[in-house]
mmCIF file of C-alpha atoms in Angstrom:
data_model
loop_
_atom_site.group_PDB
_atom_site.id
_atom_site.type_symbol
_atom_site.label_atom_id
_atom_site.label_comp_id
_atom_site.label_asym_id
_atom_site.label_seq_id
_atom_site.Cartn_x
_atom_site.Cartn_y
_atom_site.Cartn_z
ATOM 1 C CA UNK A 64 30.240 167.179 191.663
ATOM 2 C CA UNK A 65 27.256 167.116 189.259
ATOM 3 C CA UNK A 66 27.042 165.417 186.045
ATOM 4 C CA UNK A 67 26.897 167.077 182.570
ATOM 5 C CA UNK A 68 26.647 166.301 179.375
ATOM 6 C CA UNK A 69 28.319 167.308 176.413
ATOM 7 C CA UNK A 70 25.584 169.609 173.778
ATOM 8 C CA UNK A 71 26.455 170.641 170.251
ATOM 9 C CA UNK A 72 24.928 173.847 169.348
ATOM 10 C CA UNK A 73 24.599 176.055 166.377
ATOM 11 C CA UNK A 74 23.605 180.485 167.088
ATOM 12 C CA UNK A 75 22.925 182.980 165.483
ATOM 13 C CA UNK A 76 24.724 186.345 167.509
ATOM 14 C CA UNK A 77 22.882 189.777 167.255
ATOM 15 C CA UNK A 78 24.888 190.011 164.323
ATOM 16 C CA UNK A 79 23.699 188.167 162.293
ATOM 17 C CA UNK A 80 27.108 185.732 162.560
ATOM 18 C CA UNK A 81 26.526 182.219 162.789
ATOM 19 C CA UNK A 82 28.580 179.423 165.119
ATOM 20 C CA UNK A 83 28.764 176.480 166.142
ATOM 21 C CA UNK A 84 30.398 174.311 168.812
ATOM 22 C CA UNK A 85 30.056 171.705 171.645
ATOM 23 C CA UNK A 86 29.006 172.992 174.996
ATOM 24 C CA UNK A 87 29.187 171.109 178.990
ATOM 25 C CA UNK A 88 25.657 171.546 181.229
ATOM 26 C CA UNK A 89 23.332 169.346 183.122
ATOM 27 C CA UNK A 90 20.935 169.365 180.736
ATOM 28 C CA UNK A 91 19.545 170.750 177.651
ATOM 29 C CA UNK A 92 17.809 174.130 179.310
ATOM 30 C CA UNK A 93 20.904 174.587 181.224
ATOM 31 C CA UNK A 94 23.212 174.995 178.245
ATOM 32 C CA UNK A 95 20.501 176.804 176.082
ATOM 33 C CA UNK A 96 20.686 179.208 179.628
ATOM 34 C CA UNK A 97 24.535 179.104 178.976
ATOM 35 C CA UNK A 98 24.493 180.534 175.811
ATOM 36 C CA UNK A 99 21.925 183.102 176.450
ATOM 37 C CA UNK A 100 24.109 184.276 178.987
ATOM 38 C CA UNK A 101 26.791 184.874 176.417
ATOM 39 C CA UNK A 102 24.451 187.079 174.386
ATOM 40 C CA UNK A 103 23.691 184.319 171.323
ATOM 41 C CA UNK A 104 20.632 183.219 170.012
ATOM 42 C CA UNK A 105 20.382 179.135 170.117
ATOM 43 C CA UNK A 106 19.480 177.822 167.248
ATOM 44 C CA UNK A 107 19.353 173.986 168.015
ATOM 45 C CA UNK A 108 20.820 172.338 170.804
ATOM 46 C CA UNK A 109 21.174 168.845 170.994
ATOM 47 C CA UNK A 110 23.060 166.257 172.899
ATOM 48 C CA UNK A 111 26.498 165.491 171.074
ATOM 49 C CA UNK A 112 25.973 161.975 168.849
ATOM 50 C CA UNK A 113 22.050 161.905 169.462
ATOM 51 C CA UNK A 114 19.911 160.017 167.015
ATOM 52 C CA UNK A 115 17.502 163.468 166.509
ATOM 53 C CA UNK A 116 20.809 165.487 165.220
ATOM 54 C CA UNK A 117 21.402 162.995 163.179
ATOM 55 C CA UNK A 118 17.568 161.943 161.674
ATOM 56 C CA UNK A 119 17.365 166.248 160.958
ATOM 57 C CA UNK A 120 20.631 166.691 159.605
ATOM 58 C CA UNK A 121 20.887 164.469 157.132
ATOM 59 C CA UNK A 122 20.998 166.196 153.411
ATOM 60 C CA UNK A 123 18.662 164.654 151.186
ATOM 61 C CA UNK A 124 16.485 162.369 152.849
ATOM 62 C CA UNK A 125 13.207 162.540 152.395
ATOM 63 C CA UNK A 126 11.532 165.162 150.519
ATOM 64 C CA UNK A 127 8.006 165.683 152.827
ATOM 65 C CA UNK A 128 8.043 168.012 155.547
ATOM 66 C CA UNK A 129 7.358 166.031 158.580
ATOM 67 C CA UNK A 130 4.943 167.408 161.968
ATOM 68 C CA UNK A 131 8.724 166.461 163.535
ATOM 69 C CA UNK A 132 10.398 169.215 160.499
ATOM 70 C CA UNK A 133 7.279 171.809 161.923
ATOM 71 C CA UNK A 134 8.163 171.414 165.771
ATOM 72 C CA UNK A 135 11.966 172.206 165.192
ATOM 73 C CA UNK A 136 11.465 174.950 162.993
ATOM 74 C CA UNK A 137 8.494 176.430 165.219
ATOM 75 C CA UNK A 138 10.934 176.391 168.283
ATOM 76 C CA UNK A 139 13.698 177.408 166.641
ATOM 77 C CA UNK A 140 11.571 180.501 165.766
ATOM 78 C CA UNK A 141 9.938 181.061 168.571
ATOM 79 C CA UNK A 142 13.576 180.685 170.170
ATOM 80 C CA UNK A 143 14.401 183.441 167.676
ATOM 81 C CA UNK A 144 12.052 185.645 168.453
ATOM 82 C CA UNK A 145 11.669 185.382 172.308
ATOM 83 C CA UNK A 146 15.450 187.130 172.193
ATOM 84 C CA UNK A 147 14.363 189.917 169.778
ATOM 85 C CA UNK A 148 15.999 188.655 166.077
ATOM 86 C CA UNK A 149 13.755 190.730 163.530
ATOM 87 C CA UNK A 150 11.217 188.389 161.826
ATOM 88 C CA UNK A 151 13.333 188.703 158.495
ATOM 89 C CA UNK A 152 16.523 188.126 160.123
ATOM 90 C CA UNK A 153 15.172 185.311 161.678
ATOM 91 C CA UNK A 154 13.129 183.552 158.905
ATOM 92 C CA UNK A 155 16.970 183.793 157.369
ATOM 93 C CA UNK A 156 18.593 181.359 159.372
ATOM 94 C CA UNK A 157 15.702 178.855 159.377
ATOM 95 C CA UNK A 158 16.363 178.845 155.851
ATOM 96 C CA UNK A 159 19.306 177.814 155.732
ATOM 97 C CA UNK A 160 19.110 175.433 158.446
ATOM 98 C CA UNK A 161 16.006 173.384 156.576
ATOM 99 C CA UNK A 162 17.161 170.091 155.122
ATOM 100 C CA UNK A 163 13.925 169.718 153.412
ATOM 101 C CA UNK A 164 13.575 171.178 150.153
ATOM 102 C CA UNK A 165 9.554 171.840 150.396
ATOM 103 C CA UNK A 166 10.536 173.552 153.603
ATOM 104 C CA UNK A 167 13.455 175.607 152.550
ATOM 105 C CA UNK A 168 11.490 176.652 149.559
ATOM 106 C CA UNK A 169 8.716 178.192 151.470
ATOM 107 C CA UNK A 170 10.246 179.454 153.998
ATOM 108 C CA UNK A 171 12.213 181.816 151.683
ATOM 109 C CA UNK A 172 9.064 182.534 150.256
ATOM 110 C CA UNK A 173 7.657 183.454 153.627
ATOM 111 C CA UNK A 174 10.299 185.839 153.844
ATOM 112 C CA UNK A 175 9.948 187.628 150.553
ATOM 113 C CA UNK A 176 6.570 188.233 151.243
ATOM 114 C CA UNK A 177 7.532 189.777 154.745
ATOM 115 C CA UNK A 178 9.657 191.857 153.260
ATOM 116 C CA UNK A 179 6.992 192.951 151.106
ATOM 117 C CA UNK A 180 4.566 194.012 153.796
ATOM 118 C CA UNK A 181 3.097 190.776 154.188
ATOM 119 C CA UNK A 182 2.185 189.597 158.052
ATOM 120 C CA UNK A 183 4.045 186.701 158.818
ATOM 121 C CA UNK A 184 0.478 184.693 159.319
ATOM 122 C CA UNK A 185 -0.901 185.726 155.957
ATOM 123 C CA UNK A 186 2.511 184.695 154.340
ATOM 124 C CA UNK A 187 2.381 181.191 156.094
ATOM 125 C CA UNK A 188 -1.183 180.517 155.058
ATOM 126 C CA UNK A 189 0.130 181.100 151.503
ATOM 127 C CA UNK A 190 1.549 177.495 151.799
ATOM 128 C CA UNK A 191 -0.913 175.487 153.009
ATOM 129 C CA UNK A 192 0.777 172.533 152.215
ATOM 130 C CA UNK A 193 3.738 173.103 154.196
ATOM 131 C CA UNK A 194 2.111 175.200 157.101
ATOM 132 C CA UNK A 195 -0.840 173.418 158.482
ATOM 133 C CA UNK A 196 -4.469 175.461 159.268
ATOM 134 C CA UNK A 197 -3.398 175.278 163.235
ATOM 135 C CA UNK A 198 -0.224 177.086 162.520
ATOM 136 C CA UNK A 199 -1.143 179.399 161.007
ATOM 137 C CA UNK A 200 -4.499 180.156 162.890
ATOM 138 C CA UNK A 201 -2.130 180.725 166.451
ATOM 139 C CA UNK A 202 0.437 182.400 164.076
ATOM 140 C CA UNK A 203 -2.324 184.697 163.859
ATOM 141 C CA UNK A 204 -3.334 185.162 167.280
ATOM 142 C CA UNK A 205 -0.097 185.837 168.875
ATOM 143 C CA UNK A 206 0.608 188.723 166.369
ATOM 144 C CA UNK A 207 -2.548 190.249 167.685
ATOM 145 C CA UNK A 208 -2.028 189.533 171.338
ATOM 146 C CA UNK A 209 1.931 190.730 170.980
ATOM 147 C CA UNK A 210 3.003 186.788 171.989
ATOM 148 C CA UNK A 211 4.222 185.485 169.158
ATOM 149 C CA UNK A 212 6.812 183.501 170.575
ATOM 150 C CA UNK A 213 4.632 182.092 172.814
ATOM 151 C CA UNK A 214 2.201 180.806 169.876
ATOM 152 C CA UNK A 215 4.937 179.498 168.170
ATOM 153 C CA UNK A 216 6.544 177.688 171.633
ATOM 154 C CA UNK A 217 2.651 176.282 172.279
ATOM 155 C CA UNK A 218 2.692 174.611 168.162
ATOM 156 C CA UNK A 219 5.826 173.151 168.598
ATOM 157 C CA UNK A 220 4.583 171.695 171.180
ATOM 158 C CA UNK A 221 1.315 170.467 169.969
ATOM 159 C CA UNK A 222 3.637 168.898 166.668
ATOM 160 C CA UNK A 223 5.417 167.020 168.590
ATOM 161 C CA UNK A 224 2.597 165.673 170.729
ATOM 162 C CA UNK A 225 1.108 164.857 167.854
ATOM 163 C CA UNK A 226 4.129 163.007 166.012
ATOM 164 C CA UNK A 227 4.788 160.740 168.771
ATOM 165 C CA UNK A 228 1.115 159.750 168.933
ATOM 166 C CA UNK A 229 1.137 159.001 165.262
ATOM 167 C CA UNK A 230 4.327 157.334 165.562
ATOM 168 C CA UNK A 231 2.408 155.279 168.339
ATOM 169 C CA UNK A 232 0.134 154.189 165.825
ATOM 170 C CA UNK A 233 2.442 153.247 163.438
ATOM 171 C CA UNK A 234 4.442 151.289 165.950
ATOM 172 C CA UNK A 235 1.201 149.752 166.603
ATOM 173 C CA UNK A 236 1.021 148.432 162.483
ATOM 174 C CA UNK A 237 4.351 148.011 161.948
ATOM 175 C CA UNK A 238 3.813 144.517 163.409
ATOM 176 C CA UNK A 239 0.802 143.003 161.246
ATOM 177 C CA UNK A 240 1.969 144.252 158.272
ATOM 178 C CA UNK A 241 5.749 142.684 158.526
ATOM 179 C CA UNK A 242 3.642 139.749 158.994
ATOM 180 C CA UNK A 243 1.252 140.423 156.325
ATOM 181 C CA UNK A 244 3.933 141.516 153.339
ATOM 182 C CA UNK A 245 6.065 138.161 154.651
ATOM 183 C CA UNK A 246 3.222 135.753 154.162
ATOM 184 C CA UNK A 247 2.737 137.087 150.864
ATOM 185 C CA UNK A 248 6.020 136.790 150.075
ATOM 186 C CA UNK A 249 6.535 133.170 150.965
ATOM 187 C CA UNK A 250 3.140 132.017 149.721
ATOM 188 C CA UNK A 251 4.473 133.501 146.096
ATOM 189 C CA UNK A 252 7.567 131.761 146.745
ATOM 190 C CA UNK A 253 5.517 128.416 147.170
ATOM 191 C CA UNK A 254 3.729 128.789 144.449
ATOM 192 C CA UNK A 255 6.928 129.500 142.294
ATOM 193 C CA UNK A 256 9.492 127.218 143.063
ATOM 194 C CA UNK A 257 7.902 124.560 145.277
ATOM 195 C CA UNK A 258 4.560 123.790 143.968
ATOM 196 C CA UNK A 259 6.113 122.758 140.082
ATOM 197 C CA UNK A 260 8.510 120.298 141.841
ATOM 198 C CA UNK A 261 5.475 118.737 143.178
ATOM 199 C CA UNK A 262 3.678 118.922 139.972
ATOM 200 C CA UNK A 263 6.566 117.117 137.891
ATOM 201 C CA UNK A 264 6.272 114.300 140.251
ATOM 202 C CA UNK A 265 2.181 114.361 140.545
ATOM 203 C CA UNK A 266 2.515 114.027 136.415
ATOM 204 C CA UNK A 267 4.655 110.678 136.623
ATOM 205 C CA UNK A 268 3.053 108.795 139.300
ATOM 206 C CA UNK A 269 -0.288 109.765 136.881
ATOM 207 C CA UNK A 270 -4.225 110.094 138.186
ATOM 208 C CA UNK A 271 -6.364 112.928 138.984
ATOM 209 C CA UNK A 272 -5.577 115.743 141.766
ATOM 210 C CA UNK A 273 -7.708 116.465 144.471
ATOM 211 C CA UNK A 274 -9.995 119.483 144.099
ATOM 212 C CA UNK A 275 -7.687 121.454 146.393
ATOM 213 C CA UNK A 276 -3.992 120.191 144.792
ATOM 214 C CA UNK A 277 -5.404 121.431 141.965
ATOM 215 C CA UNK A 278 -6.436 124.703 142.533
ATOM 216 C CA UNK A 279 -2.968 124.898 143.595
ATOM 217 C CA UNK A 280 -1.101 124.311 140.689
ATOM 218 C CA UNK A 281 -3.340 125.878 138.481
ATOM 219 C CA UNK A 282 -2.048 129.238 140.411
ATOM 220 C CA UNK A 283 1.400 128.282 140.154
ATOM 221 C CA UNK A 284 1.112 127.901 136.548
ATOM 222 C CA UNK A 285 -0.726 131.082 136.388
ATOM 223 C CA UNK A 286 1.644 133.217 138.653
ATOM 224 C CA UNK A 287 3.741 134.674 135.297
ATOM 225 C CA UNK A 288 0.556 136.544 134.424
ATOM 226 C CA UNK A 289 -1.209 136.929 137.716
ATOM 227 C CA UNK A 290 0.886 137.598 139.571
ATOM 228 C CA UNK A 291 2.152 141.020 138.653
ATOM 229 C CA UNK A 292 -1.961 141.658 137.422
ATOM 230 C CA UNK A 293 -3.254 140.870 141.268
ATOM 231 C CA UNK A 294 0.106 143.586 141.827
ATOM 232 C CA UNK A 295 -1.343 145.950 139.993
ATOM 233 C CA UNK A 296 -5.199 146.147 140.759
ATOM 234 C CA UNK A 297 -3.819 146.108 144.351
ATOM 235 C CA UNK A 298 -1.948 149.199 143.669
ATOM 236 C CA UNK A 299 -4.347 150.376 141.361
ATOM 237 C CA UNK A 300 -7.788 150.056 143.781
ATOM 238 C CA UNK A 301 -5.098 151.620 146.400
ATOM 239 C CA UNK A 302 -4.681 154.786 144.638
ATOM 240 C CA UNK A 303 -8.560 155.615 143.575
ATOM 241 C CA UNK A 304 -9.645 154.712 147.276
ATOM 242 C CA UNK A 305 -6.931 157.350 148.387
ATOM 243 C CA UNK A 306 -8.056 159.846 145.882
ATOM 244 C CA UNK A 307 -11.500 159.027 146.600
ATOM 245 C CA UNK A 308 -10.631 159.979 150.447
ATOM 246 C CA UNK A 309 -9.040 163.530 149.655
ATOM 247 C CA UNK A 310 -12.176 164.407 146.654
ATOM 248 C CA UNK A 311 -14.982 162.623 148.059
ATOM 249 C CA UNK A 312 -16.381 163.758 151.816
ATOM 250 C CA UNK A 313 -19.874 161.478 151.575
ATOM 251 C CA UNK A 314 -17.408 158.568 150.916
ATOM 252 C CA UNK A 315 -14.634 159.806 153.843
ATOM 253 C CA UNK A 316 -17.131 159.856 155.970
ATOM 254 C CA UNK A 317 -18.840 156.582 155.574
ATOM 255 C CA UNK A 318 -14.841 155.282 155.556
ATOM 256 C CA UNK A 319 -14.326 157.193 159.013
ATOM 257 C CA UNK A 320 -17.571 155.852 160.459
ATOM 258 C CA UNK A 321 -16.741 152.720 159.289
ATOM 259 C CA UNK A 322 -13.389 152.922 161.457
ATOM 260 C CA UNK A 323 -14.480 153.616 164.278
ATOM 261 C CA UNK A 324 -16.985 150.947 164.400
ATOM 262 C CA UNK A 325 -14.191 148.279 164.025
ATOM 263 C CA UNK A 326 -14.282 145.187 166.687
ATOM 264 C CA UNK A 327 -10.772 145.515 167.654
ATOM 265 C CA UNK A 328 -9.193 148.839 165.941
ATOM 266 C CA UNK A 329 -12.625 151.002 166.281
ATOM 267 C CA UNK A 330 -12.004 152.133 169.521
ATOM 268 C CA UNK A 331 -7.704 152.878 169.452
ATOM 269 C CA UNK A 332 -9.050 154.943 166.462
ATOM 270 C CA UNK A 333 -11.983 156.758 168.605
ATOM 271 C CA UNK A 334 -9.292 157.445 171.212
ATOM 272 C CA UNK A 335 -6.914 159.378 168.343
ATOM 273 C CA UNK A 336 -9.482 161.250 167.045
ATOM 274 C CA UNK A 337 -10.545 162.599 170.463
ATOM 275 C CA UNK A 338 -7.337 163.018 171.541
ATOM 276 C CA UNK A 339 -6.548 165.657 168.201
ATOM 277 C CA UNK A 340 -9.492 167.623 169.060
ATOM 278 C CA UNK A 341 -9.062 168.096 171.971
ATOM 279 C CA UNK A 342 -5.597 168.640 171.809
ATOM 280 C CA UNK A 343 -6.021 171.319 168.799
ATOM 281 C CA UNK A 344 -9.492 172.429 169.828
ATOM 282 C CA UNK A 345 -6.840 173.397 173.714
ATOM 283 C CA UNK A 346 -3.965 175.245 171.799
ATOM 284 C CA UNK A 347 -6.628 177.311 170.027
ATOM 285 C CA UNK A 348 -7.997 178.596 172.831
ATOM 286 C CA UNK A 349 -5.411 178.996 175.042
ATOM 287 C CA UNK A 350 -3.489 181.081 172.509
ATOM 288 C CA UNK A 351 -6.470 183.282 172.888
ATOM 289 C CA UNK A 352 -8.289 182.074 169.071
ATOM 290 C CA UNK A 353 -11.642 183.004 168.693
ATOM 291 C CA UNK A 354 -14.523 180.297 169.607
ATOM 292 C CA UNK A 355 -15.739 180.293 166.178
ATOM 293 C CA UNK A 356 -12.656 180.074 164.772
ATOM 294 C CA UNK A 357 -11.039 177.365 166.737
ATOM 295 C CA UNK A 358 -13.701 175.256 165.960
ATOM 296 C CA UNK A 359 -13.689 175.782 162.062
ATOM 297 C CA UNK A 360 -9.865 174.944 162.194
ATOM 298 C CA UNK A 361 -10.429 172.149 164.582
ATOM 299 C CA UNK A 362 -12.662 170.511 162.100
ATOM 300 C CA UNK A 363 -10.421 170.135 159.500
ATOM 301 C CA UNK A 364 -7.412 169.279 161.190
ATOM 302 C CA UNK A 365 -8.548 165.829 163.311
ATOM 303 C CA UNK A 366 -8.423 163.321 160.280
ATOM 304 C CA UNK A 367 -11.416 162.261 160.951
ATOM 305 C CA UNK A 368 -14.853 163.564 159.039
ATOM 306 C CA UNK A 369 -17.529 162.489 162.034
ATOM 307 C CA UNK A 370 -15.641 164.322 164.297
ATOM 308 C CA UNK A 371 -15.382 167.119 161.461
ATOM 309 C CA UNK A 372 -19.316 166.877 161.190
ATOM 310 C CA UNK A 373 -19.817 167.240 164.570
ATOM 311 C CA UNK A 374 -17.409 169.602 165.071
ATOM 312 C CA UNK A 375 -19.737 171.718 162.664
ATOM 313 C CA UNK A 376 -23.151 171.507 164.530
ATOM 314 C CA UNK A 377 -21.264 172.430 167.331
ATOM 315 C CA UNK A 378 -20.172 175.660 165.622
ATOM 316 C CA UNK A 379 -23.638 176.330 164.889
ATOM 317 C CA UNK A 380 -25.173 175.794 168.151
ATOM 318 C CA UNK A 381 -22.350 178.507 169.501
ATOM 319 C CA UNK A 382 -23.391 180.747 167.544
ATOM 320 C CA UNK A 383 -26.233 180.477 168.625
ATOM 321 C CA UNK A 384 -25.497 180.706 171.913
ATOM 322 C CA UNK A 385 -25.353 177.409 173.466
ATOM 323 C CA UNK A 386 -22.045 176.093 175.026
ATOM 324 C CA UNK A 387 -20.084 173.730 173.894
ATOM 325 C CA UNK A 388 -20.629 170.879 176.330
ATOM 326 C CA UNK A 389 -24.849 170.752 176.095
ATOM 327 C CA UNK A 390 -23.878 169.725 172.094
ATOM 328 C CA UNK A 391 -21.043 167.417 173.468
ATOM 329 C CA UNK A 392 -22.986 164.922 174.441
ATOM 330 C CA UNK A 393 -25.835 164.643 171.763
ATOM 331 C CA UNK A 394 -22.916 163.100 169.609
ATOM 332 C CA UNK A 395 -22.442 159.237 170.961
ATOM 333 C CA UNK A 396 -18.490 159.622 169.244
ATOM 334 C CA UNK A 397 -18.102 162.611 172.743
ATOM 335 C CA UNK A 398 -17.654 160.643 175.962
ATOM 336 C CA UNK A 399 -19.619 161.763 178.892
ATOM 337 C CA UNK A 400 -16.364 162.540 180.310
ATOM 338 C CA UNK A 401 -15.409 164.856 177.592
ATOM 339 C CA UNK A 402 -18.524 166.976 177.633
ATOM 340 C CA UNK A 403 -18.311 166.968 181.942
ATOM 341 C CA UNK A 404 -14.739 168.127 182.027
ATOM 342 C CA UNK A 405 -16.000 170.734 179.048
ATOM 343 C CA UNK A 406 -18.412 171.620 180.927
ATOM 344 C CA UNK A 407 -16.113 172.429 184.093
ATOM 345 C CA UNK A 408 -13.795 174.169 181.757
ATOM 346 C CA UNK A 409 -16.797 176.622 180.820
ATOM 347 C CA UNK A 410 -17.846 177.136 183.989
ATOM 348 C CA UNK A 411 -14.548 178.228 185.980
ATOM 349 C CA UNK A 412 -13.193 179.830 182.932
ATOM 350 C CA UNK A 413 -10.011 177.446 182.555
ATOM 351 C CA UNK A 414 -11.550 175.193 179.434
ATOM 352 C CA UNK A 415 -8.284 175.286 177.288
ATOM 353 C CA UNK A 416 -6.584 173.912 180.553
ATOM 354 C CA UNK A 417 -9.391 171.294 181.127
ATOM 355 C CA UNK A 418 -8.959 170.421 177.205
ATOM 356 C CA UNK A 419 -5.281 169.453 177.505
ATOM 357 C CA UNK A 420 -5.702 167.687 180.640
ATOM 358 C CA UNK A 421 -8.595 165.438 178.184
ATOM 359 C CA UNK A 422 -5.962 165.011 176.060
ATOM 360 C CA UNK A 423 -3.364 164.025 178.162
ATOM 361 C CA UNK A 424 -6.147 161.166 179.281
ATOM 362 C CA UNK A 425 -6.772 160.229 175.785
ATOM 363 C CA UNK A 426 -3.083 160.297 175.115
ATOM 364 C CA UNK A 427 -2.687 158.018 177.635
ATOM 365 C CA UNK A 428 -5.631 155.392 176.485
ATOM 366 C CA UNK A 429 -4.254 155.203 172.939
ATOM 367 C CA UNK A 430 -0.534 153.772 175.303
ATOM 368 C CA UNK A 431 -2.747 151.010 176.933
ATOM 369 C CA UNK A 432 -4.706 150.089 173.711
ATOM 370 C CA UNK A 433 -1.318 150.764 171.261
ATOM 371 C CA UNK A 434 -0.146 148.003 173.527
ATOM 372 C CA UNK A 435 -2.753 145.567 173.958
ATOM 373 C CA UNK A 436 -3.723 145.668 170.215
ATOM 374 C CA UNK A 437 -0.343 144.331 169.497
ATOM 375 C CA UNK A 438 -0.919 141.807 172.389
ATOM 376 C CA UNK A 439 -3.504 140.610 170.585
ATOM 377 C CA UNK A 440 -2.252 140.522 167.051
ATOM 378 C CA UNK A 441 1.087 138.406 167.010
ATOM 379 C CA UNK A 442 -0.907 135.499 167.881
ATOM 380 C CA UNK A 443 -3.645 136.316 165.500
ATOM 381 C CA UNK A 444 -0.502 136.827 162.906
ATOM 382 C CA UNK A 445 0.756 133.765 163.402
ATOM 383 C CA UNK A 446 -2.062 131.619 163.306
ATOM 384 C CA UNK A 447 -2.841 133.963 159.743
ATOM 385 C CA UNK A 448 0.966 132.898 158.394
ATOM 386 C CA UNK A 449 0.062 128.790 159.815
ATOM 387 C CA UNK A 450 -3.483 128.752 158.212
ATOM 388 C CA UNK A 451 -1.959 130.584 155.303
ATOM 389 C CA UNK A 452 1.598 127.993 154.784
ATOM 390 C CA UNK A 453 0.139 125.049 156.444
ATOM 391 C CA UNK A 454 -3.043 124.773 154.158
ATOM 392 C CA UNK A 455 -0.981 125.157 151.386
ATOM 393 C CA UNK A 456 1.525 122.089 152.710
ATOM 394 C CA UNK A 457 -2.037 120.328 152.966
ATOM 395 C CA UNK A 458 -2.383 120.981 149.474
ATOM 396 C CA UNK A 459 0.334 119.400 148.096
ATOM 397 C CA UNK A 460 0.313 116.343 150.318
ATOM 398 C CA UNK A 461 -3.366 115.174 149.492
ATOM 399 C CA UNK A 462 -2.244 113.520 146.363
ATOM 400 C CA UNK A 463 0.311 111.662 148.569
ATOM 401 C CA UNK A 464 -2.374 108.988 149.658
ATOM 402 C CA UNK A 465 -3.973 108.384 146.250
ATOM 403 C CA UNK A 466 -0.516 107.602 144.435
ATOM 404 C CA UNK A 467 -0.004 105.653 148.034
ATOM 405 C CA UNK A 468 -3.170 103.712 147.139
ATOM 406 C CA UNK A 469 -2.065 103.109 143.653
ATOM 407 C CA UNK A 470 1.037 101.719 144.511
ATOM 408 C CA UNK A 471 -0.658 99.331 147.178
ATOM 409 C CA UNK A 472 -3.184 98.599 144.597
#
């Protein structure tokens, strides 16, 4: 007897009535198929008690629309449109389903705009902070080609893979960030509670403190005002840095070049940028977006200004009738393998599939690089914490030698 699982579902009937319940099936695809045979349109089908469902249904948790939210939105939208449901009714259901306030508001306004006569892509394009440019371009291509449900499905796949990529980056950076924060807290605690005790003891014995110890004592005395000052300076510098990245293209380009040249992290950042570039371009070309428009969208969505600049030059080359592969090989950020794969795709007429294969390759490379980075950073972080704490302990015990000599004398 085949093993079955329990899935919780939410559906919409052709009369617009919503229903929820549970169903037994071998997997999620089988559960969806059973519901469709019953004449129902699945809105969500999740395994009972799954973590993903709990994350999506916690009311008021977070306010920003994430890639995961957009992936779920696009997949549900694709399912409903493929079942013959009208855009207005589908958007009404999606608005009720949305748990993030910005997404809920945007979907409601999109529905209103469509009722007023706008196309879906034009309505989505009026909310660039919620719906990315790549999603709008793919929906526009789907509308023009009559395959909107397929375009939305590709949007969902693209966002899911991008979200997984970002998750790998976060997992690689979590350990060093936690260690650095813990080290900073530990140093502050030593300065606030331990150093004053030793300072009182040193004062009783008299004598001049060694320079490292005196610096530590002075830092402890000034902690009440220097601590908030340092924290404020760090926050202010972070805000100014992020604002500069948004408002100054020259600063963003210089910073992205610096990131790609970093000794340890540079290779990881390069592979991430290449994965996004090839994935987004392959997805756009796969749904029929024209090459020039696809390159324009990709240049703004890779998250790296270096590739953005290269994409602008690539657009000019394509406009002059040159193949993409020829121009890509002139930019050092694009390895020969990328140019060669794209050249094969251009010659065989399967450039979208080739780009998807390159993206899959770099996804695996990012996995390997992230694991290697985590393994190499762990001992480095332990050394950093040991040097910080051990150095402070050494500074506190340096006067003990002078005190011992005075007692012996």
